[in-house]
PDB file of C-alpha atoms in Angstrom:
ATOM      1  CA  MET A   1     -18.194   9.886   0.155  1.00 82.00           C
ATOM      2  CA  ASP A   2     -16.603  12.877   1.877  1.00 91.00           C
ATOM      3  CA  ALA A   3     -14.970  15.706  -0.054  1.00 95.00           C
ATOM      4  CA  LYS A   4     -11.374  14.675   0.718  1.00 95.00           C
ATOM      5  CA  THR A   5     -12.004  11.114  -0.437  1.00 96.00           C
ATOM      6  CA  GLU A   6     -13.632  12.401  -3.618  1.00 96.00           C
ATOM      7  CA  GLU A   7     -10.621  14.645  -4.216  1.00 96.00           C
ATOM      8  CA  LEU A   8      -8.196  11.748  -3.703  1.00 96.00           C
ATOM      9  CA  ARG A   9     -10.166   9.466  -6.016  1.00 96.00           C
ATOM     10  CA  ALA A  10     -10.434  12.096  -8.753  1.00 96.00           C
ATOM     11  CA  ALA A  11      -6.728  12.922  -8.491  1.00 95.00           C
ATOM     12  CA  HIS A  12      -5.680   9.302  -8.869  1.00 95.00           C
ATOM     13  CA  ASP A  13      -8.095   8.810 -11.739  1.00 96.00           C
ATOM     14  CA  GLY A  14      -6.156  11.597 -13.446  1.00 93.00           C
ATOM     15  CA  LEU A  15      -2.792  10.098 -12.504  1.00 94.00           C
ATOM     16  CA  ALA A  16      -3.414   6.501 -13.565  1.00 95.00           C
ATOM     17  CA  ASP A  17      -1.693   6.473 -16.949  1.00 92.00           C
ATOM     18  CA  PHE A  18       1.020   8.816 -15.651  1.00 92.00           C
ATOM     19  CA  TYR A  19       1.836   6.314 -12.888  1.00 92.00           C
ATOM     20  CA  VAL A  20       1.957   3.431 -15.381  1.00 94.00           C
ATOM     21  CA  ASP A  21       4.884   5.154 -17.083  1.00 90.00           C
ATOM     22  CA  LEU A  22       6.465   6.601 -13.940  1.00 87.00           C
ATOM     23  CA  LEU A  23       6.582   3.308 -12.042  1.00 90.00           C
ATOM     24  CA  ALA A  24       7.138   0.896 -14.931  1.00 89.00           C
ATOM     25  CA  ASP A  25      10.671  -0.054 -13.846  1.00 89.00           C
ATOM     26  CA  ASP A  26      10.524   1.053 -10.215  1.00 90.00           C
ATOM     27  CA  LEU A  27      10.519  -2.400  -8.630  1.00 92.00           C
ATOM     28  CA  GLU A  28      13.218  -3.676 -10.968  1.00 92.00           C
ATOM     29  CA  ASN A  29      15.416  -0.730 -10.009  1.00 90.00           C
ATOM     30  CA  THR A  30      14.817  -0.938  -6.246  1.00 91.00           C
ATOM     31  CA  PRO A  31      16.412  -4.069  -4.790  1.00 94.00           C
ATOM     32  CA  ILE A  32      15.542  -3.132  -1.205  1.00 94.00           C
ATOM     33  CA  GLU A  33      11.838  -3.066  -2.051  1.00 95.00           C
ATOM     34  CA  ARG A  34      12.116  -6.395  -3.849  1.00 97.00           C
ATOM     35  CA  ALA A  35      13.829  -7.855  -0.805  1.00 97.00           C
ATOM     36  CA  VAL A  36      11.079  -6.709   1.569  1.00 97.00           C
ATOM     37  CA  LEU A  37       8.345  -8.022  -0.712  1.00 98.00           C
ATOM     38  CA  THR A  38      10.177 -11.314  -1.170  1.00 98.00           C
ATOM     39  CA  LEU A  39      10.468 -11.752   2.604  1.00 98.00           C
ATOM     40  CA  PHE A  40       6.725 -11.153   2.891  1.00 98.00           C
ATOM     41  CA  CYS A  41       6.040 -13.722   0.150  1.00 98.00           C
ATOM     42  CA  GLU A  42       8.264 -16.361   1.722  1.00 98.00           C
ATOM     43  CA  LEU A  43       6.839 -15.915   5.222  1.00 98.00           C
ATOM     44  CA  THR A  44       3.281 -15.929   3.916  1.00 98.00           C
ATOM     45  CA  ALA A  45       3.846 -19.098   1.909  1.00 97.00           C
ATOM     46  CA  ALA A  46       5.525 -20.790   4.871  1.00 97.00           C
ATOM     47  CA  ALA A  47       2.620 -19.952   7.202  1.00 97.00           C
ATOM     48  CA  GLY A  48       0.435 -22.512   5.434  1.00 97.00           C
ATOM     49  CA  LEU A  49      -2.656 -20.308   5.383  1.00 98.00           C
ATOM     50  CA  GLY A  50      -3.224 -20.377   1.646  1.00 97.00           C
ATOM     51  CA  GLY A  51      -1.922 -17.943  -0.931  1.00 97.00           C
ATOM     52  CA  THR A  52      -4.644 -15.318  -1.228  1.00 98.00           C
ATOM     53  CA  VAL A  53      -3.365 -11.865  -0.331  1.00 98.00           C
ATOM     54  CA  GLY A  54      -4.889  -8.410  -0.616  1.00 98.00           C
ATOM     55  CA  ASP A  55      -2.961  -5.808  -2.589  1.00 98.00           C
ATOM     56  CA  VAL A  56      -4.570  -2.920  -0.744  1.00 98.00           C
ATOM     57  CA  GLY A  57      -4.253   0.318  -2.665  1.00 97.00           C
ATOM     58  CA  CYS A  58      -2.934  -1.575  -5.668  1.00 97.00           C
ATOM     59  CA  GLY A  59      -2.750   1.436  -7.974  1.00 96.00           C
ATOM     60  CA  THR A  60      -1.741   0.326 -11.461  1.00 96.00           C
ATOM     61  CA  GLY A  61      -1.506  -3.307 -10.368  1.00 96.00           C
ATOM     62  CA  ARG A  62       2.233  -3.467 -10.894  1.00 96.00           C
ATOM     63  CA  LEU A  63       2.936  -5.695  -7.857  1.00 97.00           C
ATOM     64  CA  ALA A  64       0.579  -8.485  -8.923  1.00 97.00           C
ATOM     65  CA  PRO A  65       3.005 -10.351 -11.235  1.00 97.00           C
ATOM     66  CA  TYR A  66       5.796 -10.129  -8.659  1.00 97.00           C
ATOM     67  CA  LEU A  67       3.615 -11.565  -5.892  1.00 98.00           C
ATOM     68  CA  ALA A  68       2.203 -14.279  -8.149  1.00 98.00           C
ATOM     69  CA  ALA A  69       5.665 -15.330  -9.323  1.00 97.00           C
ATOM     70  CA  ARG A  70       6.469 -16.085  -5.678  1.00 97.00           C
ATOM     71  CA  GLY A  71       3.501 -18.337  -5.105  1.00 97.00           C
ATOM     72  CA  LEU A  72       0.808 -15.922  -3.949  1.00 98.00           C
ATOM     73  CA  ASP A  73      -2.629 -15.145  -5.375  1.00 98.00           C
ATOM     74  CA  PRO A  74      -3.038 -11.346  -5.173  1.00 98.00           C
ATOM     75  CA  HIS A  75      -6.403  -9.593  -5.241  1.00 98.00           C
ATOM     76  CA  GLY A  76      -5.977  -5.864  -5.799  1.00 98.00           C
ATOM     77  CA  ILE A  77      -8.280  -3.113  -4.585  1.00 98.00           C
ATOM     78  CA  ASP A  78      -8.008   0.616  -5.117  1.00 98.00           C
ATOM     79  CA  LEU A  79     -10.133   3.677  -4.431  1.00 98.00           C
ATOM     80  CA  SER A  80      -9.655   4.949  -7.984  1.00 98.00           C
ATOM     81  CA  PRO A  81     -11.804   3.389 -10.727  1.00 98.00           C
ATOM     82  CA  GLU A  82      -9.293   4.549 -13.316  1.00 97.00           C
ATOM     83  CA  MET A  83      -6.402   2.850 -11.508  1.00 97.00           C
ATOM     84  CA  VAL A  84      -8.446  -0.334 -11.448  1.00 98.00           C
ATOM     85  CA  ARG A  85      -9.196   0.058 -15.163  1.00 97.00           C
ATOM     86  CA  VAL A  86      -5.520   0.282 -16.129  1.00 97.00           C
ATOM     87  CA  ALA A  87      -4.653  -2.573 -13.744  1.00 97.00           C
ATOM     88  CA  ARG A  88      -7.228  -4.810 -15.408  1.00 98.00           C
ATOM     89  CA  ARG A  89      -6.021  -3.712 -18.841  1.00 97.00           C
ATOM     90  CA  ASN A  90      -2.349  -4.339 -18.123  1.00 96.00           C
ATOM     91  CA  TYR A  91      -2.721  -7.444 -15.951  1.00 97.00           C
ATOM     92  CA  PRO A  92      -5.884  -9.213 -17.157  1.00 98.00           C
ATOM     93  CA  ASN A  93      -5.090 -12.470 -15.361  1.00 97.00           C
ATOM     94  CA  PHE A  94      -5.469 -10.904 -11.915  1.00 98.00           C
ATOM     95  CA  ALA A  95      -8.455  -9.672  -9.902  1.00 98.00           C
ATOM     96  CA  PHE A  96      -8.839  -5.941  -9.248  1.00 98.00           C
ATOM     97  CA  ASP A  97     -11.797  -4.127  -7.717  1.00 98.00           C
ATOM     98  CA  VAL A  98     -12.734  -0.628  -6.607  1.00 98.00           C
ATOM     99  CA  ALA A  99     -12.888  -0.368  -2.818  1.00 98.00           C
ATOM    100  CA  ASP A 100     -11.889   1.779   0.149  1.00 98.00           C
ATOM    101  CA  LEU A 101      -9.194   0.477   2.500  1.00 96.00           C
ATOM    102  CA  ARG A 102     -11.295   1.721   5.405  1.00 97.00           C
ATOM    103  CA  ASP A 103     -14.014  -0.771   4.387  1.00 98.00           C
ATOM    104  CA  LEU A 104     -12.289  -3.736   2.786  1.00 98.00           C
ATOM    105  CA  PRO A 105     -14.345  -6.091   0.582  1.00 98.00           C
ATOM    106  CA  PHE A 106     -12.881  -9.235   2.132  1.00 98.00           C
ATOM    107  CA  GLY A 107     -14.381 -11.550   4.708  1.00 98.00           C
ATOM    108  CA  ASP A 108     -13.149 -11.878   8.270  1.00 98.00           C
ATOM    109  CA  ALA A 109      -9.858 -13.832   8.449  1.00 98.00           C
ATOM    110  CA  SER A 110     -10.050 -14.556   4.722  1.00 98.00           C
ATOM    111  CA  LEU A 111      -6.540 -13.513   3.608  1.00 98.00           C
ATOM    112  CA  ALA A 112      -3.138 -15.071   4.177  1.00 98.00           C
ATOM    113  CA  GLY A 113      -1.687 -11.579   4.070  1.00 98.00           C
ATOM    114  CA  ALA A 114      -2.035  -7.996   2.950  1.00 98.00           C
ATOM    115  CA  VAL A 115       0.263  -5.641   1.068  1.00 98.00           C
ATOM    116  CA  CYS A 116      -0.085  -1.878   1.549  1.00 98.00           C
ATOM    117  CA  TRP A 117       2.582  -0.465  -0.732  1.00 98.00           C
ATOM    118  CA  TYR A 118       2.582   3.315  -0.301  1.00 96.00           C
ATOM    119  CA  SER A 119      -1.198   3.295   0.173  1.00 97.00           C
ATOM    120  CA  LEU A 120      -1.536   4.158   3.879  1.00 97.00           C
ATOM    121  CA  LEU A 121       0.079   7.561   3.461  1.00 96.00           C
ATOM    122  CA  PHE A 122      -3.214   9.070   2.281  1.00 97.00           C
ATOM    123  CA  LEU A 123      -4.982   8.395   5.573  1.00 96.00           C
ATOM    124  CA  ALA A 124      -5.875  11.382   7.725  1.00 95.00           C
ATOM    125  CA  PRO A 125      -5.249  10.815  11.447  1.00 96.00           C
ATOM    126  CA  PRO A 126      -8.905   9.999  12.300  1.00 95.00           C
ATOM    127  CA  ASP A 127      -8.979   7.241   9.654  1.00 97.00           C
ATOM    128  CA  ARG A 128      -5.822   5.365  10.593  1.00 97.00           C
ATOM    129  CA  ALA A 129      -7.171   3.208  13.397  1.00 97.00           C
ATOM    130  CA  THR A 130     -10.115   2.187  11.197  1.00 98.00           C
ATOM    131  CA  ALA A 131      -7.837   1.193   8.324  1.00 98.00           C
ATOM    132  CA  PHE A 132      -5.467  -0.835  10.487  1.00 98.00           C
ATOM    133  CA  GLY A 133      -8.481  -2.429  12.158  1.00 98.00           C
ATOM    134  CA  GLU A 134      -9.790  -3.508   8.768  1.00 98.00           C
ATOM    135  CA  LEU A 135      -6.423  -5.035   7.881  1.00 98.00           C
ATOM    136  CA  ALA A 136      -6.438  -6.962  11.155  1.00 98.00           C
ATOM    137  CA  ARG A 137      -9.995  -8.112  10.496  1.00 98.00           C
ATOM    138  CA  VAL A 138      -9.285  -9.637   7.088  1.00 98.00           C
ATOM    139  CA  VAL A 139      -5.845 -11.204   7.712  1.00 98.00           C
ATOM    140  CA  LYS A 140      -5.909 -14.657   9.261  1.00 98.00           C
ATOM    141  CA  PRO A 141      -4.145 -15.156  12.593  1.00 98.00           C
ATOM    142  CA  GLY A 142      -0.577 -16.047  11.716  1.00 98.00           C
ATOM    143  CA  GLY A 143      -0.803 -14.166   8.418  1.00 98.00           C
ATOM    144  CA  TYR A 144       1.286 -11.156   7.468  1.00 98.00           C
ATOM    145  CA  LEU A 145       0.989  -7.471   6.700  1.00 98.00           C
ATOM    146  CA  VAL A 146       3.691  -5.603   4.792  1.00 98.00           C
ATOM    147  CA  THR A 147       3.702  -1.891   4.156  1.00 98.00           C
ATOM    148  CA  ALA A 148       5.999   0.622   2.503  1.00 97.00           C
ATOM    149  CA  PHE A 149       5.604   4.297   3.262  1.00 96.00           C
ATOM    150  CA  LYS A 150       7.234   7.697   3.009  1.00 95.00           C
ATOM    151  CA  ALA A 151       8.893   8.345   6.362  1.00 95.00           C
ATOM    152  CA  GLY A 152       8.537  11.746   7.995  1.00 92.00           C
ATOM    153  CA  ASP A 153       6.981  13.764  10.774  1.00 91.00           C
ATOM    154  CA  GLY A 154       3.343  13.003  10.007  1.00 90.00           C
ATOM    155  CA  ASN A 155       2.401  16.541   8.986  1.00 90.00           C
ATOM    156  CA  LEU A 156      -0.144  17.149   6.258  1.00 94.00           C
ATOM    157  CA  GLN A 157       1.235  17.796   2.795  1.00 91.00           C
ATOM    158  CA  ARG A 158      -0.494  18.842  -0.399  1.00 94.00           C
ATOM    159  CA  ARG A 159       0.770  16.736  -3.257  1.00 92.00           C
ATOM    160  CA  GLY A 160       0.188  16.396  -6.984  1.00 88.00           C
ATOM    161  CA  ARG A 161       0.760  19.893  -8.305  1.00 84.00           C
ATOM    162  CA  ARG A 162       4.255  19.246  -9.618  1.00 82.00           C
ATOM    163  CA  VAL A 163       3.147  16.640 -12.181  1.00 81.00           C
ATOM    164  CA  GLY A 164       1.288  19.300 -14.152  1.00 82.00           C
ATOM    165  CA  LEU A 165      -1.971  17.404 -14.550  1.00 83.00           C
ATOM    166  CA  GLY A 166      -4.144  19.744 -12.488  1.00 88.00           C
ATOM    167  CA  VAL A 167      -4.541  17.423  -9.504  1.00 92.00           C
ATOM    168  CA  GLU A 168      -4.004  17.901  -5.759  1.00 94.00           C
ATOM    169  CA  PHE A 169      -4.551  15.683  -2.745  1.00 95.00           C
ATOM    170  CA  ASP A 170      -3.591  15.268   0.907  1.00 96.00           C
ATOM    171  CA  ALA A 171      -0.746  12.988   1.977  1.00 96.00           C
ATOM    172  CA  TYR A 172       1.201  12.302   5.148  1.00 97.00           C
ATOM    173  CA  TRP A 173       4.799  11.129   5.469  1.00 95.00           C
ATOM    174  CA  LEU A 174       4.356   9.007   8.594  1.00 94.00           C
ATOM    175  CA  SER A 175       6.879   8.179  11.291  1.00 94.00           C
ATOM    176  CA  PRO A 176       8.019   4.549  11.617  1.00 95.00           C
ATOM    177  CA  GLY A 177       7.054   4.724  15.278  1.00 95.00           C
ATOM    178  CA  GLU A 178       3.462   5.589  14.477  1.00 96.00           C
ATOM    179  CA  MET A 179       3.209   2.893  11.821  1.00 97.00           C
ATOM    180  CA  GLU A 180       4.448   0.241  14.240  1.00 97.00           C
ATOM    181  CA  ARG A 181       2.168   1.505  17.000  1.00 97.00           C
ATOM    182  CA  ARG A 182      -0.893   1.472  14.760  1.00 98.00           C
ATOM    183  CA  ALA A 183      -0.151  -2.070  13.632  1.00 98.00           C
ATOM    184  CA  THR A 184       0.433  -3.283  17.188  1.00 98.00           C
ATOM    185  CA  GLU A 185      -2.748  -1.689  18.500  1.00 98.00           C
ATOM    186  CA  ALA A 186      -4.744  -3.335  15.704  1.00 98.00           C
ATOM    187  CA  GLY A 187      -3.465  -6.831  16.510  1.00 98.00           C
ATOM    188  CA  PHE A 188      -0.157  -7.332  14.689  1.00 98.00           C
ATOM    189  CA  GLU A 189       3.317  -7.991  16.066  1.00 98.00           C
ATOM    190  CA  THR A 190       6.403  -6.616  14.358  1.00 98.00           C
ATOM    191  CA  VAL A 191       8.579  -9.095  12.487  1.00 97.00           C
ATOM    192  CA  PHE A 192      10.791  -6.642  10.633  1.00 97.00           C
ATOM    193  CA  TRP A 193      11.111  -2.913  10.235  1.00 95.00           C
ATOM    194  CA  GLY A 194      13.623  -0.943   8.244  1.00 95.00           C
ATOM    195  CA  GLY A 195      14.170   2.019   6.001  1.00 93.00           C
ATOM    196  CA  ARG A 196      16.393   3.651   3.468  1.00 90.00           C
ATOM    197  CA  PRO A 197      17.571   7.247   3.330  1.00 90.00           C
ATOM    198  CA  ALA A 198      16.643   9.732   0.650  1.00 84.00           C
ATOM    199  CA  GLU A 199      18.797   8.935  -2.359  1.00 76.00           C
ATOM    200  CA  GLU A 200      18.960  12.422  -3.804  1.00 65.00           C
ATOM    201  CA  GLN A 201      18.407  15.996  -2.707  1.00 58.00           C
ATOM    202  CA  GLY A 202      14.740  16.752  -2.148  1.00 58.00           C
ATOM    203  CA  ALA A 203      13.778  13.078  -2.002  1.00 76.00           C
ATOM    204  CA  THR A 204      12.074  11.397   0.947  1.00 87.00           C
ATOM    205  CA  PRO A 205      13.272   8.547   3.202  1.00 93.00           C
ATOM    206  CA  GLN A 206      11.306   5.304   2.848  1.00 94.00           C
ATOM    207  CA  GLY A 207      10.059   3.057   5.633  1.00 96.00           C
ATOM    208  CA  TYR A 208       9.084  -0.620   5.651  1.00 97.00           C
ATOM    209  CA  LEU A 209       7.144  -2.646   8.209  1.00 98.00           C
ATOM    210  CA  LEU A 210       6.407  -6.367   8.165  1.00 98.00           C
ATOM    211  CA  ALA A 211       4.094  -7.644  10.895  1.00 98.00           C
ATOM    212  CA  ARG A 212       2.333 -10.889  11.812  1.00 98.00           C
ATOM    213  CA  ARG A 213      -1.320 -11.098  12.809  1.00 98.00           C
ATOM    214  CA  THR A 214      -1.546 -12.291  16.374  1.00 97.00           C
ATOM    215  CA  PHE A 215      -3.758 -15.095  17.616  1.00 90.00           C
ATOM    216  CA  ASP A 216      -6.586 -13.518  19.614  1.00 76.00           C
TER     217      ASP A 216
END
């Protein structure tokens, strides 16, 4: 494991319980995010490819109940062992494993869909094509990918200091254009894209992309 990946893993190990509290009511309080996830769930169910979806970069596991309540069978993976520990603790009825999104632990064309909810923003430019290629590999043709991300200019940022837990890591607020291009080049076609502006001073705009795996 390279030094940047080790740094990211260690930082999120340290942030796991902090994120449990920080994000406890986030989905409930964000109707736009619920709407995007619900659209993904409905399209995935309607595709008739089964209900197994990857929650890629699942963090604390907080999306699992929402996805399951809408007919899907989520399997979460995260780089951080501590995130996986709290996910298993808080949501014991769901599967969570430690894995890297650049080397997904799923078989070829084995998933009806994949969710990447604010998990692709940690990818350095050289890793992005690999990650999107892995998502295309594991999602069945006709299945769906949905991602939420911080929208920006793609420049490197150092994050983590402000929480006061002694952690730092690299992140990138990516442009919607790059996200759509990466997905298209990997073998997806855009179904929906959208965004919402920063809601308060100093906040960041959010982007959303929903794409369908093409038939090769």
